PDB file of N, CA and C in Angstrom:
ATOM      1  N   UNK A   1      -3.183  14.970  15.305  1.00 49.00           N
ATOM      2  CA  UNK A   1      -3.584  15.131  13.914  1.00 49.00           C
ATOM      3  C   UNK A   1      -5.060  14.745  13.787  1.00 49.00           C
ATOM      4  N   UNK A   2      -5.861  15.605  13.205  1.00 51.00           N
ATOM      5  CA  UNK A   2      -7.282  15.310  13.025  1.00 51.00           C
ATOM      6  C   UNK A   2      -7.555  14.972  11.564  1.00 51.00           C
ATOM      7  N   UNK A   3      -8.552  14.152  11.355  1.00 55.00           N
ATOM      8  CA  UNK A   3      -8.974  13.784  10.007  1.00 55.00           C
ATOM      9  C   UNK A   3     -10.044  14.763   9.592  1.00 55.00           C
ATOM     10  N   UNK A   4      -9.840  15.403   8.467  1.00 58.00           N
ATOM     11  CA  UNK A   4     -10.796  16.385   7.985  1.00 58.00           C
ATOM     12  C   UNK A   4     -11.996  15.683   7.363  1.00 58.00           C
ATOM     13  N   UNK A   5     -13.160  16.120   7.722  1.00 59.00           N
ATOM     14  CA  UNK A   5     -14.407  15.569   7.191  1.00 59.00           C
ATOM     15  C   UNK A   5     -14.704  16.207   5.834  1.00 59.00           C
ATOM     16  N   UNK A   6     -15.516  15.526   4.988  1.00 52.00           N
ATOM     17  CA  UNK A   6     -15.906  16.153   3.733  1.00 52.00           C
ATOM     18  C   UNK A   6     -16.621  17.472   3.995  1.00 52.00           C
ATOM     19  N   UNK A   7     -16.647  18.315   2.992  1.00 57.00           N
ATOM     20  CA  UNK A   7     -17.217  19.646   3.109  1.00 57.00           C
ATOM     21  C   UNK A   7     -18.717  19.676   3.347  1.00 57.00           C
ATOM     22  N   UNK A   8     -19.314  20.859   3.235  1.00 61.00           N
ATOM     23  CA  UNK A   8     -20.716  21.076   3.566  1.00 61.00           C
ATOM     24  C   UNK A   8     -21.692  20.188   2.791  1.00 61.00           C
ATOM     25  N   UNK A   9     -21.341  19.815   1.589  1.00 64.00           N
ATOM     26  CA  UNK A   9     -22.218  18.967   0.789  1.00 64.00           C
ATOM     27  C   UNK A   9     -21.928  17.498   1.027  1.00 64.00           C
ATOM     28  N   UNK A  10     -21.624  17.144   2.274  1.00 65.00           N
ATOM     29  CA  UNK A  10     -21.216  15.775   2.621  1.00 65.00           C
ATOM     30  C   UNK A  10     -21.954  14.709   1.839  1.00 65.00           C
ATOM     31  N   UNK A  11     -21.188  13.879   1.179  1.00 81.00           N
ATOM     32  CA  UNK A  11     -21.761  12.744   0.472  1.00 81.00           C
ATOM     33  C   UNK A  11     -22.290  13.059  -0.910  1.00 81.00           C
ATOM     34  N   UNK A  12     -22.417  14.323  -1.254  1.00 93.00           N
ATOM     35  CA  UNK A  12     -22.987  14.659  -2.558  1.00 93.00           C
ATOM     36  C   UNK A  12     -22.083  14.223  -3.703  1.00 93.00           C
ATOM     37  N   UNK A  13     -20.788  14.436  -3.542  1.00 95.00           N
ATOM     38  CA  UNK A  13     -19.874  14.011  -4.607  1.00 95.00           C
ATOM     39  C   UNK A  13     -19.869  12.495  -4.742  1.00 95.00           C
ATOM     40  N   UNK A  14     -19.837  11.813  -3.623  1.00 95.00           N
ATOM     41  CA  UNK A  14     -19.826  10.348  -3.667  1.00 95.00           C
ATOM     42  C   UNK A  14     -21.133   9.831  -4.273  1.00 95.00           C
ATOM     43  N   UNK A  15     -22.239  10.420  -3.899  1.00 95.00           N
ATOM     44  CA  UNK A  15     -23.539  10.024  -4.471  1.00 95.00           C
ATOM     45  C   UNK A  15     -23.568  10.269  -5.969  1.00 95.00           C
ATOM     46  N   UNK A  16     -23.017  11.391  -6.391  1.00 96.00           N
ATOM     47  CA  UNK A  16     -22.982  11.709  -7.819  1.00 96.00           C
ATOM     48  C   UNK A  16     -22.101  10.712  -8.570  1.00 96.00           C
ATOM     49  N   UNK A  17     -21.004  10.295  -7.953  1.00 96.00           N
ATOM     50  CA  UNK A  17     -20.119   9.318  -8.591  1.00 96.00           C
ATOM     51  C   UNK A  17     -20.820   7.976  -8.759  1.00 96.00           C
ATOM     52  N   UNK A  18     -21.537   7.552  -7.732  1.00 96.00           N
ATOM     53  CA  UNK A  18     -22.263   6.277  -7.797  1.00 96.00           C
ATOM     54  C   UNK A  18     -23.348   6.342  -8.869  1.00 96.00           C
ATOM     55  N   UNK A  19     -24.007   7.474  -9.001  1.00 96.00           N
ATOM     56  CA  UNK A  19     -25.088   7.628  -9.975  1.00 96.00           C
ATOM     57  C   UNK A  19     -24.583   7.908 -11.395  1.00 96.00           C
ATOM     58  N   UNK A  20     -23.298   8.203 -11.531  1.00 96.00           N
ATOM     59  CA  UNK A  20     -22.736   8.562 -12.839  1.00 96.00           C
ATOM     60  C   UNK A  20     -22.899   7.414 -13.831  1.00 96.00           C
ATOM     61  N   UNK A  21     -23.215   7.748 -15.086  1.00 95.00           N
ATOM     62  CA  UNK A  21     -23.447   6.705 -16.083  1.00 95.00           C
ATOM     63  C   UNK A  21     -22.178   6.022 -16.599  1.00 95.00           C
ATOM     64  N   UNK A  22     -21.041   6.710 -16.460  1.00 95.00           N
ATOM     65  CA  UNK A  22     -19.802   6.133 -16.987  1.00 95.00           C
ATOM     66  C   UNK A  22     -18.580   6.686 -16.258  1.00 95.00           C
ATOM     67  N   UNK A  23     -17.427   6.164 -16.625  1.00 95.00           N
ATOM     68  CA  UNK A  23     -16.176   6.533 -15.965  1.00 95.00           C
ATOM     69  C   UNK A  23     -15.844   8.009 -16.184  1.00 95.00           C
ATOM     70  N   UNK A  24     -16.119   8.525 -17.361  1.00 96.00           N
ATOM     71  CA  UNK A  24     -15.818   9.936 -17.626  1.00 96.00           C
ATOM     72  C   UNK A  24     -16.604  10.846 -16.693  1.00 96.00           C
ATOM     73  N   UNK A  25     -17.830  10.506 -16.426  1.00 96.00           N
ATOM     74  CA  UNK A  25     -18.648  11.300 -15.507  1.00 96.00           C
ATOM     75  C   UNK A  25     -18.089  11.219 -14.087  1.00 96.00           C
ATOM     76  N   UNK A  26     -17.605  10.046 -13.692  1.00 97.00           N
ATOM     77  CA  UNK A  26     -17.000   9.904 -12.364  1.00 97.00           C
ATOM     78  C   UNK A  26     -15.740  10.768 -12.278  1.00 97.00           C
ATOM     79  N   UNK A  27     -14.969  10.809 -13.336  1.00 97.00           N
ATOM     80  CA  UNK A  27     -13.762  11.660 -13.349  1.00 97.00           C
ATOM     81  C   UNK A  27     -14.127  13.126 -13.151  1.00 97.00           C
ATOM     82  N   UNK A  28     -15.215  13.558 -13.774  1.00 97.00           N
ATOM     83  CA  UNK A  28     -15.656  14.944 -13.614  1.00 97.00           C
ATOM     84  C   UNK A  28     -16.073  15.214 -12.170  1.00 97.00           C
ATOM     85  N   UNK A  29     -16.728  14.235 -11.555  1.00 97.00           N
ATOM     86  CA  UNK A  29     -17.127  14.373 -10.147  1.00 97.00           C
ATOM     87  C   UNK A  29     -15.887  14.454  -9.269  1.00 97.00           C
ATOM     88  N   UNK A  30     -14.886  13.597  -9.551  1.00 97.00           N
ATOM     89  CA  UNK A  30     -13.637  13.601  -8.771  1.00 97.00           C
ATOM     90  C   UNK A  30     -12.964  14.972  -8.860  1.00 97.00           C
ATOM     91  N   UNK A  31     -12.913  15.522 -10.076  1.00 97.00           N
ATOM     92  CA  UNK A  31     -12.282  16.849 -10.249  1.00 97.00           C
ATOM     93  C   UNK A  31     -13.045  17.918  -9.475  1.00 97.00           C
ATOM     94  N   UNK A  32     -14.367  17.853  -9.475  1.00 96.00           N
ATOM     95  CA  UNK A  32     -15.172  18.824  -8.737  1.00 96.00           C
ATOM     96  C   UNK A  32     -14.931  18.691  -7.233  1.00 96.00           C
ATOM     97  N   UNK A  33     -14.841  17.464  -6.748  1.00 96.00           N
ATOM     98  CA  UNK A  33     -14.585  17.237  -5.322  1.00 96.00           C
ATOM     99  C   UNK A  33     -13.204  17.757  -4.937  1.00 96.00           C
ATOM    100  N   UNK A  34     -12.245  17.533  -5.790  1.00 96.00           N
ATOM    101  CA  UNK A  34     -10.883  18.027  -5.526  1.00 96.00           C
ATOM    102  C   UNK A  34     -10.863  19.552  -5.496  1.00 96.00           C
ATOM    103  N   UNK A  35     -11.552  20.169  -6.451  1.00 96.00           N
ATOM    104  CA  UNK A  35     -11.618  21.633  -6.498  1.00 96.00           C
ATOM    105  C   UNK A  35     -12.317  22.194  -5.265  1.00 96.00           C
ATOM    106  N   UNK A  36     -13.249  21.413  -4.701  1.00 94.00           N
ATOM    107  CA  UNK A  36     -13.972  21.841  -3.503  1.00 94.00           C
ATOM    108  C   UNK A  36     -13.146  21.648  -2.238  1.00 94.00           C
ATOM    109  N   UNK A  37     -11.953  21.052  -2.386  1.00 94.00           N
ATOM    110  CA  UNK A  37     -11.073  20.882  -1.239  1.00 94.00           C
ATOM    111  C   UNK A  37     -11.371  19.670  -0.375  1.00 94.00           C
ATOM    112  N   UNK A  38     -12.051  18.679  -0.953  1.00 94.00           N
ATOM    113  CA  UNK A  38     -12.347  17.469  -0.187  1.00 94.00           C
ATOM    114  C   UNK A  38     -11.047  16.747   0.169  1.00 94.00           C
ATOM    115  N   UNK A  39     -11.035  16.035   1.305  1.00 95.00           N
ATOM    116  CA  UNK A  39      -9.820  15.341   1.751  1.00 95.00           C
ATOM    117  C   UNK A  39      -9.470  14.158   0.840  1.00 95.00           C
ATOM    118  N   UNK A  40      -8.213  13.756   0.879  1.00 97.00           N
ATOM    119  CA  UNK A  40      -7.732  12.691  -0.003  1.00 97.00           C
ATOM    120  C   UNK A  40      -8.499  11.386   0.180  1.00 97.00           C
ATOM    121  N   UNK A  41      -8.829  11.043   1.414  1.00 96.00           N
ATOM    122  CA  UNK A  41      -9.537   9.775   1.622  1.00 96.00           C
ATOM    123  C   UNK A  41     -10.891   9.776   0.917  1.00 96.00           C
ATOM    124  N   UNK A  42     -11.522  10.941   0.841  1.00 96.00           N
ATOM    125  CA  UNK A  42     -12.816  11.056   0.173  1.00 96.00           C
ATOM    126  C   UNK A  42     -12.634  10.959  -1.347  1.00 96.00           C
ATOM    127  N   UNK A  43     -11.577  11.588  -1.853  1.00 97.00           N
ATOM    128  CA  UNK A  43     -11.260  11.482  -3.281  1.00 97.00           C
ATOM    129  C   UNK A  43     -10.965  10.027  -3.644  1.00 97.00           C
ATOM    130  N   UNK A  44     -10.311   9.303  -2.732  1.00 97.00           N
ATOM    131  CA  UNK A  44     -10.016   7.891  -2.969  1.00 97.00           C
ATOM    132  C   UNK A  44     -11.296   7.059  -3.079  1.00 97.00           C
ATOM    133  N   UNK A  45     -12.304   7.389  -2.279  1.00 97.00           N
ATOM    134  CA  UNK A  45     -13.592   6.684  -2.371  1.00 97.00           C
ATOM    135  C   UNK A  45     -14.234   6.902  -3.739  1.00 97.00           C
ATOM    136  N   UNK A  46     -14.177   8.134  -4.209  1.00 97.00           N
ATOM    137  CA  UNK A  46     -14.738   8.453  -5.527  1.00 97.00           C
ATOM    138  C   UNK A  46     -13.966   7.706  -6.610  1.00 97.00           C
ATOM    139  N   UNK A  47     -12.642   7.675  -6.485  1.00 97.00           N
ATOM    140  CA  UNK A  47     -11.817   6.957  -7.458  1.00 97.00           C
ATOM    141  C   UNK A  47     -12.141   5.464  -7.468  1.00 97.00           C
ATOM    142  N   UNK A  48     -12.438   4.905  -6.309  1.00 97.00           N
ATOM    143  CA  UNK A  48     -12.804   3.488  -6.235  1.00 97.00           C
ATOM    144  C   UNK A  48     -14.101   3.224  -7.000  1.00 97.00           C
ATOM    145  N   UNK A  49     -15.035   4.150  -6.924  1.00 97.00           N
ATOM    146  CA  UNK A  49     -16.276   4.020  -7.689  1.00 97.00           C
ATOM    147  C   UNK A  49     -15.948   4.006  -9.181  1.00 97.00           C
ATOM    148  N   UNK A  50     -15.055   4.893  -9.590  1.00 96.00           N
ATOM    149  CA  UNK A  50     -14.652   4.946 -11.000  1.00 96.00           C
ATOM    150  C   UNK A  50     -13.995   3.653 -11.455  1.00 96.00           C
ATOM    151  N   UNK A  51     -13.137   3.082 -10.604  1.00 95.00           N
ATOM    152  CA  UNK A  51     -12.488   1.816 -10.965  1.00 95.00           C
ATOM    153  C   UNK A  51     -13.515   0.697 -11.100  1.00 95.00           C
ATOM    154  N   UNK A  52     -14.514   0.702 -10.242  1.00 94.00           N
ATOM    155  CA  UNK A  52     -15.568  -0.314 -10.317  1.00 94.00           C
ATOM    156  C   UNK A  52     -16.352  -0.182 -11.614  1.00 94.00           C
ATOM    157  N   UNK A  53     -16.677   1.055 -11.985  1.00 90.00           N
ATOM    158  CA  UNK A  53     -17.416   1.273 -13.230  1.00 90.00           C
ATOM    159  C   UNK A  53     -16.562   0.888 -14.438  1.00 90.00           C
ATOM    160  N   UNK A  54     -15.267   1.192 -14.381  1.00 88.00           N
ATOM    161  CA  UNK A  54     -14.370   0.838 -15.484  1.00 88.00           C
ATOM    162  C   UNK A  54     -14.284  -0.680 -15.638  1.00 88.00           C
ATOM    163  N   UNK A  55     -14.174  -1.382 -14.525  1.00 88.00           N
ATOM    164  CA  UNK A  55     -14.106  -2.845 -14.567  1.00 88.00           C
ATOM    165  C   UNK A  55     -15.412  -3.425 -15.096  1.00 88.00           C
ATOM    166  N   UNK A  56     -16.515  -2.865 -14.688  1.00 84.00           N
ATOM    167  CA  UNK A  56     -17.824  -3.362 -15.124  1.00 84.00           C
ATOM    168  C   UNK A  56     -18.023  -3.141 -16.620  1.00 84.00           C
ATOM    169  N   UNK A  57     -17.468  -2.060 -17.147  1.00 73.00           N
ATOM    170  CA  UNK A  57     -17.658  -1.758 -18.572  1.00 73.00           C
ATOM    171  C   UNK A  57     -16.803  -2.652 -19.459  1.00 73.00           C
ATOM    172  N   UNK A  58     -15.774  -3.310 -18.904  1.00 69.00           N
ATOM    173  CA  UNK A  58     -14.913  -4.164 -19.704  1.00 69.00           C
ATOM    174  C   UNK A  58     -15.253  -5.647 -19.558  1.00 69.00           C
ATOM    175  N   UNK A  59     -16.233  -5.979 -18.720  1.00 64.00           N
ATOM    176  CA  UNK A  59     -16.640  -7.372 -18.557  1.00 64.00           C
ATOM    177  C   UNK A  59     -17.218  -7.872 -19.869  1.00 64.00           C
ATOM    178  N   UNK A  60     -16.705  -8.988 -20.331  1.00 62.00           N
ATOM    179  CA  UNK A  60     -17.197  -9.570 -21.575  1.00 62.00           C
ATOM    180  C   UNK A  60     -16.562  -9.007 -22.833  1.00 62.00           C
ATOM    181  N   UNK A  61     -15.621  -8.079 -22.691  1.00 57.00           N
ATOM    182  CA  UNK A  61     -14.939  -7.512 -23.853  1.00 57.00           C
ATOM    183  C   UNK A  61     -13.701  -8.354 -24.127  1.00 57.00           C
ATOM    184  N   UNK A  62     -13.583  -8.869 -25.344  1.00 55.00           N
ATOM    185  CA  UNK A  62     -12.425  -9.694 -25.698  1.00 55.00           C
ATOM    186  C   UNK A  62     -11.201  -8.812 -25.857  1.00 55.00           C
ATOM    187  N   UNK A  63     -10.088  -9.294 -25.378  1.00 52.00           N
ATOM    188  CA  UNK A  63      -8.835  -8.530 -25.466  1.00 52.00           C
ATOM    189  C   UNK A  63      -8.192  -8.694 -26.813  1.00 52.00           C
TER     190      UNK A  63
END
């Protein structure tokens, strides 16, 4: 079993997710990466960026 590498734009989706201003933008990047056929492990990396941004946006917010 071989691990599929990200597509021709290697790293572009991940870079876009890191540069995204908010969680909604990261979600759009994730959807684009999925539509491009990126492997699940790569989608998971993008999702981790989104979780980090979501956590950062709630720091200091009273429940």
